[in-house]
mmCIF file with all atom_site columns, C-alpha atoms in Angstrom:
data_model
loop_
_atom_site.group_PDB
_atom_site.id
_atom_site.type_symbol
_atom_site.label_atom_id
_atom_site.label_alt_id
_atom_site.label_comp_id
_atom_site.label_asym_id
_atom_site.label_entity_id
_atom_site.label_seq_id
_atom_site.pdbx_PDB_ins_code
_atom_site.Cartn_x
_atom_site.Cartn_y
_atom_site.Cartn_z
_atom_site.occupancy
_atom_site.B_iso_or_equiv
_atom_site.pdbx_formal_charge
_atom_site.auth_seq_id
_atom_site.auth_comp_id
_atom_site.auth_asym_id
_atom_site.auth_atom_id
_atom_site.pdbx_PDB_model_num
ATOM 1   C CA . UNK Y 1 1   ? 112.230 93.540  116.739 1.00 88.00 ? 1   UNK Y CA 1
ATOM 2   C CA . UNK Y 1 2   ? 110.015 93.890  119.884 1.00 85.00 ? 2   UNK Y CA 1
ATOM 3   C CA . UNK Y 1 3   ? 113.321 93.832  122.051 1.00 88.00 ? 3   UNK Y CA 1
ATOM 4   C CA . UNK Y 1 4   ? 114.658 97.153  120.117 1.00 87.00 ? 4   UNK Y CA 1
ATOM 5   C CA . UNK Y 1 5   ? 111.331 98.789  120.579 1.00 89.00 ? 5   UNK Y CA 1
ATOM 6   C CA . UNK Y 1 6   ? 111.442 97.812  124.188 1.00 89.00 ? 6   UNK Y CA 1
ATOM 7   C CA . UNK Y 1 7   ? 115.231 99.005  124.581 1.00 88.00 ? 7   UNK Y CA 1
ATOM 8   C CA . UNK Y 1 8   ? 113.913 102.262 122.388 1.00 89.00 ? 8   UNK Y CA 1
ATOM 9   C CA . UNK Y 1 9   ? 110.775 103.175 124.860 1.00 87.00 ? 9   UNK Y CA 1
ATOM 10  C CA . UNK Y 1 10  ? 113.669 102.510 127.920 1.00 87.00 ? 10  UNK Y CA 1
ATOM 11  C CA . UNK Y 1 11  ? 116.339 104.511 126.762 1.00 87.00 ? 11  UNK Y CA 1
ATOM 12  C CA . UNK Y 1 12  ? 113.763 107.450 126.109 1.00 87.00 ? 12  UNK Y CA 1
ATOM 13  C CA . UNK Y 1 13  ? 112.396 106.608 129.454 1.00 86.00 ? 13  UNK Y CA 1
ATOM 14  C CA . UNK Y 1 14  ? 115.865 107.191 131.104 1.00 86.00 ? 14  UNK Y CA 1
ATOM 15  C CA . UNK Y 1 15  ? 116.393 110.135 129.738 1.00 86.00 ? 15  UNK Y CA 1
ATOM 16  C CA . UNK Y 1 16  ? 112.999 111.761 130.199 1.00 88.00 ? 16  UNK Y CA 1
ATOM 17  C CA . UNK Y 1 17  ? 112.579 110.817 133.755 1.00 87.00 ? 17  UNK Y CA 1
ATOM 18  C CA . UNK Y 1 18  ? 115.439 113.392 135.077 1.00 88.00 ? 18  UNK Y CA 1
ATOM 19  C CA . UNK Y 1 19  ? 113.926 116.175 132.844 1.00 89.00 ? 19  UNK Y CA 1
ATOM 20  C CA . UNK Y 1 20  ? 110.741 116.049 134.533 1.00 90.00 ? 20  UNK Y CA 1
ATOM 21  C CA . UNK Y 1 21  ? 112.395 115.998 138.137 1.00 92.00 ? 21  UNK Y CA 1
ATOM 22  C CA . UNK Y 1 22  ? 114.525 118.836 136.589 1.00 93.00 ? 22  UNK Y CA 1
ATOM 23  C CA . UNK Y 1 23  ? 111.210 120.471 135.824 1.00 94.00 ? 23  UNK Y CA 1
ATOM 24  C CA . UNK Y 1 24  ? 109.391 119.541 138.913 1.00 95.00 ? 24  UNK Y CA 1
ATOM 25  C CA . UNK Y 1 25  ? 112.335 121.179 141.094 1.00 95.00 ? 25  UNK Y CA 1
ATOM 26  C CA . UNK Y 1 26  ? 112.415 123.824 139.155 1.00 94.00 ? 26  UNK Y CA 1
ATOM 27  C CA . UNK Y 1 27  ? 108.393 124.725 139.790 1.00 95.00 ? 27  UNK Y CA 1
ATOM 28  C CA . UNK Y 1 28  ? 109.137 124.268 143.014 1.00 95.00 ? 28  UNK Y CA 1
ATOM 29  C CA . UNK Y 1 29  ? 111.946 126.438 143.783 1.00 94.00 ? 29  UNK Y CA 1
ATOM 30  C CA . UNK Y 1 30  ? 110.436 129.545 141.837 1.00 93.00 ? 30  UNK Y CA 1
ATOM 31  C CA . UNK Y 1 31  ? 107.229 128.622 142.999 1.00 93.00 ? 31  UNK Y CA 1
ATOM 32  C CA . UNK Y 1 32  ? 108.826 129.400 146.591 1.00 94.00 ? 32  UNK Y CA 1
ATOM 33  C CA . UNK Y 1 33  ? 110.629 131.643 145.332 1.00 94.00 ? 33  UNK Y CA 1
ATOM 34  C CA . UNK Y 1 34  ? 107.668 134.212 143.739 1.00 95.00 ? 34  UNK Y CA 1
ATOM 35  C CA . UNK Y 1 35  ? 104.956 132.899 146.508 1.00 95.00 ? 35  UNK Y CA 1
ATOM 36  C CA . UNK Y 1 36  ? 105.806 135.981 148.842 1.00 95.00 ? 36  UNK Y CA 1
ATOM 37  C CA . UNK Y 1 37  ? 104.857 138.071 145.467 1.00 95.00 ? 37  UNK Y CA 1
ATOM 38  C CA . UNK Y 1 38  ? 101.791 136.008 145.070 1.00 95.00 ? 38  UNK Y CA 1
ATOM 39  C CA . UNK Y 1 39  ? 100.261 136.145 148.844 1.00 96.00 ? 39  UNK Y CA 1
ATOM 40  C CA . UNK Y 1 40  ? 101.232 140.324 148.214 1.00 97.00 ? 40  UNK Y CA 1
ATOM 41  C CA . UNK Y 1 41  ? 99.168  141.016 145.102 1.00 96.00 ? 41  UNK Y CA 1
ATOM 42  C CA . UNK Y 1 42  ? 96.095  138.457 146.664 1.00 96.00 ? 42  UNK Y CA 1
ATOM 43  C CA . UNK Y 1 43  ? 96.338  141.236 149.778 1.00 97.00 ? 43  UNK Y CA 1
ATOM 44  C CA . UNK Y 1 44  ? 96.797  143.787 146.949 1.00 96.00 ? 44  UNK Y CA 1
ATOM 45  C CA . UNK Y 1 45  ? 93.583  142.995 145.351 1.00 97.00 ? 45  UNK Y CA 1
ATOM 46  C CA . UNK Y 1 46  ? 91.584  142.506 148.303 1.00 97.00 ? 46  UNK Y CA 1
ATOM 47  C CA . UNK Y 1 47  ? 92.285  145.948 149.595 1.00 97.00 ? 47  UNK Y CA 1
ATOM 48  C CA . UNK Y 1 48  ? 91.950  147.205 146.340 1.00 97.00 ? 48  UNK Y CA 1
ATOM 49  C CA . UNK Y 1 49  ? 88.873  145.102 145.920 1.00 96.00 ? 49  UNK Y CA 1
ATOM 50  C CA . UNK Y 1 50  ? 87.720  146.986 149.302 1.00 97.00 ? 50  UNK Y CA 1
ATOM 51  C CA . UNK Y 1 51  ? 88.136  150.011 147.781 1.00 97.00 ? 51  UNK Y CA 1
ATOM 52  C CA . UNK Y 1 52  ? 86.967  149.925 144.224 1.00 96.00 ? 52  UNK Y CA 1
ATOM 53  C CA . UNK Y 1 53  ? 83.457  148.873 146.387 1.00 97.00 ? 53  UNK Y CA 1
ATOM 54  C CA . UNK Y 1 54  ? 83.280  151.701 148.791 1.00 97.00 ? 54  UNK Y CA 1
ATOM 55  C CA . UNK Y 1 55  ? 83.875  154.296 146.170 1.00 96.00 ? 55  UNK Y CA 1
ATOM 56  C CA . UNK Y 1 56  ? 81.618  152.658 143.795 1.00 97.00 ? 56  UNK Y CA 1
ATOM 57  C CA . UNK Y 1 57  ? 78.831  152.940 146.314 1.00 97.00 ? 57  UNK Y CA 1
ATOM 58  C CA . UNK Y 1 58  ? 79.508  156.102 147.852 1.00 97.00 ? 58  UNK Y CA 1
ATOM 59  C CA . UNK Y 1 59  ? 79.935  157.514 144.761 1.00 97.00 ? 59  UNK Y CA 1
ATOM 60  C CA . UNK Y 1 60  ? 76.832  156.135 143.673 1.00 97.00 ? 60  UNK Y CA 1
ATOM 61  C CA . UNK Y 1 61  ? 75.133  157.643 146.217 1.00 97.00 ? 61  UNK Y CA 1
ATOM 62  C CA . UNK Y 1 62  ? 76.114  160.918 145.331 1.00 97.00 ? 62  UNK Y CA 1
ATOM 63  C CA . UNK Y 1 63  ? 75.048  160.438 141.733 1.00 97.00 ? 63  UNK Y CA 1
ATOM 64  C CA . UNK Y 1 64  ? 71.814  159.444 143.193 1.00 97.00 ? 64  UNK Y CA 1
ATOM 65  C CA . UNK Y 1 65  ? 71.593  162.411 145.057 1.00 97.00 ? 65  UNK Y CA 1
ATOM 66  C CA . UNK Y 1 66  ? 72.375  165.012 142.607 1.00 97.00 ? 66  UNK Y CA 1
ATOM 67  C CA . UNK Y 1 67  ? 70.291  163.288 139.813 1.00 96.00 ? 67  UNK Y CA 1
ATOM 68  C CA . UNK Y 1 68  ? 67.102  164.171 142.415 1.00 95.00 ? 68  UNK Y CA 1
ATOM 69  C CA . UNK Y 1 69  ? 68.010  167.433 143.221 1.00 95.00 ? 69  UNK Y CA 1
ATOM 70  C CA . UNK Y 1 70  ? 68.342  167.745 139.425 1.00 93.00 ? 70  UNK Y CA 1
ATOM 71  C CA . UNK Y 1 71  ? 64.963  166.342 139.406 1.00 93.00 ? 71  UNK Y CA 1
ATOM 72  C CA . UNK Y 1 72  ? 63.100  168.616 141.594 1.00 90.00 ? 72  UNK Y CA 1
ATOM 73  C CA . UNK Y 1 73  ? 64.949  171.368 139.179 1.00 89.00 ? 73  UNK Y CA 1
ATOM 74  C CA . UNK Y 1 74  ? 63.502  170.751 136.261 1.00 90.00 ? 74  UNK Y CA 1
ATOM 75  C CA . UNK Y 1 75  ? 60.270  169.399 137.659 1.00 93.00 ? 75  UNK Y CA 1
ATOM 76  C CA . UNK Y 1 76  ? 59.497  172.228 140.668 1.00 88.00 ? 76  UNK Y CA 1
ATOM 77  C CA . UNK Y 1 77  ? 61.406  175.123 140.063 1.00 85.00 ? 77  UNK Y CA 1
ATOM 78  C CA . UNK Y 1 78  ? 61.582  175.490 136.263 1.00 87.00 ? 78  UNK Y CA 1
ATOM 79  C CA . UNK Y 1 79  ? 57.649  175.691 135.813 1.00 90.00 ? 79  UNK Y CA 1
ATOM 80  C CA . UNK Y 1 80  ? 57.812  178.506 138.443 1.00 91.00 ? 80  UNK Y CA 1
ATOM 81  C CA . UNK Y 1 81  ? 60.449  180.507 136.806 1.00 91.00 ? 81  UNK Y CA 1
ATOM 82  C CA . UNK Y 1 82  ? 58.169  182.977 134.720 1.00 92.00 ? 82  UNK Y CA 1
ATOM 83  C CA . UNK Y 1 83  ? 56.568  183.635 137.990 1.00 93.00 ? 83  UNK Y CA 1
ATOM 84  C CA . UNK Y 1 84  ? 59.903  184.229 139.347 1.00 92.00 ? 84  UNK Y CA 1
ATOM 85  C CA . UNK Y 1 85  ? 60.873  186.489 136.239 1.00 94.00 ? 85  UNK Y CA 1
ATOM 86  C CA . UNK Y 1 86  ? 57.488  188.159 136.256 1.00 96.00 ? 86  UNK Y CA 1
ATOM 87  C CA . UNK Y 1 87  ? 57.782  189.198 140.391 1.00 95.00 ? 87  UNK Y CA 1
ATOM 88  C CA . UNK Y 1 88  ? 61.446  190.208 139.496 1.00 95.00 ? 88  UNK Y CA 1
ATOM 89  C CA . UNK Y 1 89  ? 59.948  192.695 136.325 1.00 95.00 ? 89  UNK Y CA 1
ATOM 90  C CA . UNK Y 1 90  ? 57.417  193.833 139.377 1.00 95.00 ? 90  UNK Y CA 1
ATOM 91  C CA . UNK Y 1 91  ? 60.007  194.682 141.852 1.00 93.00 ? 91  UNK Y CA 1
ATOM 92  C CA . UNK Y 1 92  ? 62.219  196.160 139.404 1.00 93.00 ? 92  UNK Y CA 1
ATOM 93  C CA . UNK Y 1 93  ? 59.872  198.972 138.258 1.00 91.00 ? 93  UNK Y CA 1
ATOM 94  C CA . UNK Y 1 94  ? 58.717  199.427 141.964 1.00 90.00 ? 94  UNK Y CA 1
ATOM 95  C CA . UNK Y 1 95  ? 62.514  200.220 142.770 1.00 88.00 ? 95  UNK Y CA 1
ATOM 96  C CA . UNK Y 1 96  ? 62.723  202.608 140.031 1.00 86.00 ? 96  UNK Y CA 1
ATOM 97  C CA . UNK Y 1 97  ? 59.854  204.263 140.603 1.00 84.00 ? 97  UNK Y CA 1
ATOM 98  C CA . UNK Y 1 98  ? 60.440  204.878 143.837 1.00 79.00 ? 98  UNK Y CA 1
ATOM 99  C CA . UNK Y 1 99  ? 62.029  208.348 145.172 1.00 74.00 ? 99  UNK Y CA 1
ATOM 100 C CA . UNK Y 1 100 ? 65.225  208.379 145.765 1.00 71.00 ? 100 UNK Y CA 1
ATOM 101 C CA . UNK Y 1 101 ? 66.382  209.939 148.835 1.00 67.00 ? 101 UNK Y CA 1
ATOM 102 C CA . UNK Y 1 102 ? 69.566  212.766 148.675 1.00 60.00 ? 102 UNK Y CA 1
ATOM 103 C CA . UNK Y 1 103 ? 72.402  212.462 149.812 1.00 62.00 ? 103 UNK Y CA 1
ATOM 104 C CA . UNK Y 1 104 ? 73.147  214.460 153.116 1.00 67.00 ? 104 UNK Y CA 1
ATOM 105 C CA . UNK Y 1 105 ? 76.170  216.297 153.710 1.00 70.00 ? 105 UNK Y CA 1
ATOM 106 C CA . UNK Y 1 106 ? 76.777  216.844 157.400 1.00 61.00 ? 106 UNK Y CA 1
#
C-alpha cells in the first residue's frame, strides 16, 4: 500500500514539475517582456509625482495669499466703509452744489 502512495506522490510529482517551469518561463518572458512598460510608468509617476508637489505648493501659496488679503478686507477696510460712504455723500452734494460753468462757443 505504501509503494502505490509512493508511485501516486511520483507520478503527480512528474507531472507538476514541468508546469511550474512552464510557469516560471512564462513570468519570465512577460516579465521581460512588460518591464520596459514598468521602468516607463515608475518615470511616469515620478514626474508626475514632481508635479502634483509643485502645484500643490505653489498653489498653496496663492491660497495663502488671497485668504490674507481677504483678511485685511474684512478686518481693515470693511469697518471703514461708512466713513468711506459718508465722505462719498459729502463730496457728492459739494459737486452738486457747486456752479456749473457754461459752455463757450468760440
Amino acid at each position: 500500500m505504501l509503494s502505490l502512495v509512493v508511485l501516486a506522490v511520483l507520478a503527480v510529482a512528474l507531472l507538476a514539475v514541468p508546469v511550474l517551469i512552464l510557469k516560471v518561463v512564462f513570468k519570465l518572458v512577460f516579465g521581460l517582456v512588460f518591464l520596459p512598460f514598468k521602468l516607463l510608468g515608475v518615470v511616469f509617476r515620478v514626474v508626475f509625482g514632481l508635479l502634483g508637489v509643485v502645484f500643490k505648493v505653489v498653489f498653496s501659496g496663492i491660497g495663502l495669499v488671497f485668504g490674507l488679503l481677504a483678511a485685511v478686507l474684512f478686518l481693515v477696510v470693511l469697518p471703514l466703509l461708512p466713513f468711506l460712504l459718508v465722505g462719498l455723500g459729502i463730496w457728492l452734494a459739494v459737486r452738486a452744489a457747486s456752479p456749473r460753468r457754461a459752455l463757450r462757443i468760440a
